[in-house]
C-alpha positions as a LaTeX table, in Angstrom:
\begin{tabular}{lrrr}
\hline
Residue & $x$ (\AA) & $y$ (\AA) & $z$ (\AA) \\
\hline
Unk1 & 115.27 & 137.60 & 103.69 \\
Unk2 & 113.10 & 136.17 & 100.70 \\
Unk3 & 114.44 & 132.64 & 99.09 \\
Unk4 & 114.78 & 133.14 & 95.68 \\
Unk5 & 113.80 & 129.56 & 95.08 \\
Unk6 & 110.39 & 128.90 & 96.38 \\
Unk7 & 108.88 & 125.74 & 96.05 \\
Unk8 & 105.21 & 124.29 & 97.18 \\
Unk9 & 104.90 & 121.03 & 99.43 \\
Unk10 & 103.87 & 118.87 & 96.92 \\
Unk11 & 106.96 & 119.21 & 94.26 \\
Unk12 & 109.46 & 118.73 & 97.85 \\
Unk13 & 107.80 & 115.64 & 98.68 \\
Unk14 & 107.90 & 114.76 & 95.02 \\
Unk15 & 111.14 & 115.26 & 94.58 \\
Unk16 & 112.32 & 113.37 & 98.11 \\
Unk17 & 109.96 & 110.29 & 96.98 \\
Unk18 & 112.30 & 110.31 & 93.76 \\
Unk19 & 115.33 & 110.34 & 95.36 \\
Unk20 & 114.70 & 107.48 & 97.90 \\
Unk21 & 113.09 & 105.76 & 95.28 \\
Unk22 & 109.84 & 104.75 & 97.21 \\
Unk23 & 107.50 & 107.08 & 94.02 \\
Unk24 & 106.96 & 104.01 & 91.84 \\
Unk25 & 106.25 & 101.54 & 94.77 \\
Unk26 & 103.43 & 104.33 & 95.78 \\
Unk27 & 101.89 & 104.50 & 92.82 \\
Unk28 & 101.70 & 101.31 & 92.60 \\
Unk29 & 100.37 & 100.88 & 96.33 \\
Unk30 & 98.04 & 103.49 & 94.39 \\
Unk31 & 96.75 & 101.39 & 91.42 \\
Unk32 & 95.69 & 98.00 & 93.34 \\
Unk33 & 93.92 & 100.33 & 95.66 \\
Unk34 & 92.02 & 101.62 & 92.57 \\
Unk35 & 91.36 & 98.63 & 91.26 \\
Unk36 & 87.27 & 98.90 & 92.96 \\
Unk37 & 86.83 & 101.53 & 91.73 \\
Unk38 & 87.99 & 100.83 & 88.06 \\
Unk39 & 86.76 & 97.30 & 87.99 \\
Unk40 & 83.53 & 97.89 & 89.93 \\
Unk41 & 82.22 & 96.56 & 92.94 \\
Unk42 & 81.05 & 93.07 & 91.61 \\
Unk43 & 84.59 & 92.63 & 90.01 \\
Unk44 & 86.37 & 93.20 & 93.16 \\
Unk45 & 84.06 & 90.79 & 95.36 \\
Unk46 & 85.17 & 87.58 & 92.94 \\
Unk47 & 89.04 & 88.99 & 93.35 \\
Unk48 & 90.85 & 87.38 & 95.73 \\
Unk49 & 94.44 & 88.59 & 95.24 \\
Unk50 & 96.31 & 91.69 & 93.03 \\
Unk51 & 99.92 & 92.04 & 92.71 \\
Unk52 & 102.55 & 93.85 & 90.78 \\
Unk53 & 105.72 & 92.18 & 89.43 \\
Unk54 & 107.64 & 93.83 & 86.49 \\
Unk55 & 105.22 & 96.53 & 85.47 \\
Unk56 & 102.47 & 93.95 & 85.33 \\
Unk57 & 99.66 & 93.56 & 87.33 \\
Unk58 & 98.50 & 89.93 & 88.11 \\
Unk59 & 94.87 & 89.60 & 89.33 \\
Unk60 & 93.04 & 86.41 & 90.66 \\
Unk61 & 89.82 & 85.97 & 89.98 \\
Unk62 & 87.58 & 83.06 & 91.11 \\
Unk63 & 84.62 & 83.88 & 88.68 \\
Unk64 & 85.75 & 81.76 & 85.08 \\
Unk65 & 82.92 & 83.80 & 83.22 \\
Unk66 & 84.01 & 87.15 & 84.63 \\
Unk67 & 87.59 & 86.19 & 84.04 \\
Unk68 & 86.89 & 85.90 & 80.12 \\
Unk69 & 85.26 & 89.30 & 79.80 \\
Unk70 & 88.12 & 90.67 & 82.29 \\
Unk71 & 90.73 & 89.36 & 79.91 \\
Unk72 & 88.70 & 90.89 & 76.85 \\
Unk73 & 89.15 & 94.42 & 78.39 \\
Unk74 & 92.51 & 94.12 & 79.51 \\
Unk75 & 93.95 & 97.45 & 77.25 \\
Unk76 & 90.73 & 99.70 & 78.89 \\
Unk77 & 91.55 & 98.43 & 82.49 \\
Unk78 & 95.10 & 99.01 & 81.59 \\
Unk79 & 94.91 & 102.50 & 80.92 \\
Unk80 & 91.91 & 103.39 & 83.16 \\
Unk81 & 94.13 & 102.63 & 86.02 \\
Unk82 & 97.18 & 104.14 & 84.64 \\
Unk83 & 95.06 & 107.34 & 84.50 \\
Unk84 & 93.78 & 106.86 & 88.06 \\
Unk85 & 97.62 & 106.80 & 89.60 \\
Unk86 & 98.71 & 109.60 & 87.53 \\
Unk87 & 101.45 & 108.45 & 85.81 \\
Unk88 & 102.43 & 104.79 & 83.44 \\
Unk89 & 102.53 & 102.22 & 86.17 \\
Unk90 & 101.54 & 99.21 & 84.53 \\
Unk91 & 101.94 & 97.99 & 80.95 \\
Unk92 & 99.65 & 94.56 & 81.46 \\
Unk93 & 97.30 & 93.00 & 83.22 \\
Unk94 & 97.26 & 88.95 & 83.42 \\
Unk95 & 94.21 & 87.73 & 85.10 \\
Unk96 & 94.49 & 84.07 & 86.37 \\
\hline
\end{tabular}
């Protein structure tokens, strides 16, 4: 017998992330993975720690000039990484 109901892998495994609730803590496993290859390479060799708290991600960085022009671009990074997980994960960025 054919299911009338056919459904791929990918919207299952969507759909049982969902209901366990473990989507949003992949994508955001997702976006400080990313954040090399959004930042660049130099940017991620001065970062020594990335976190998410409360839709915001908090990044250390022990470069103070690179930490001004970080903080200048914080709406591109923002959205850049947002665009690299798929889906709105973070609404800010606070570099310390």
């Amino acid at each position: 017998m054919f299911r009338k109901e056919v459904k791929s892998l990918t919207e299952i495994l969507g759909q049982c992330l969902r209901e366990n609730g473990l989507e949003s803590p992949l994508q955001q496993t997702h976006v400080i993975e990313s954040w090399e290859k959004v930042a660049g390479r130099v940017v991620a060799r001065y970062t020594e720690e990335k976190f998410i708290r409360n839709q915001t991600l908090f990044v250390k960085i022990s470069n103070p000039a690179m930490r001004a022009d970080l903080s200048m671009m914080k709406t591109q990074l923002v959205n850049k990484l947002n665009q690299e997980a798929g889906a709105f994960v973070i609404a800010d960025i606070r570099i310390y």
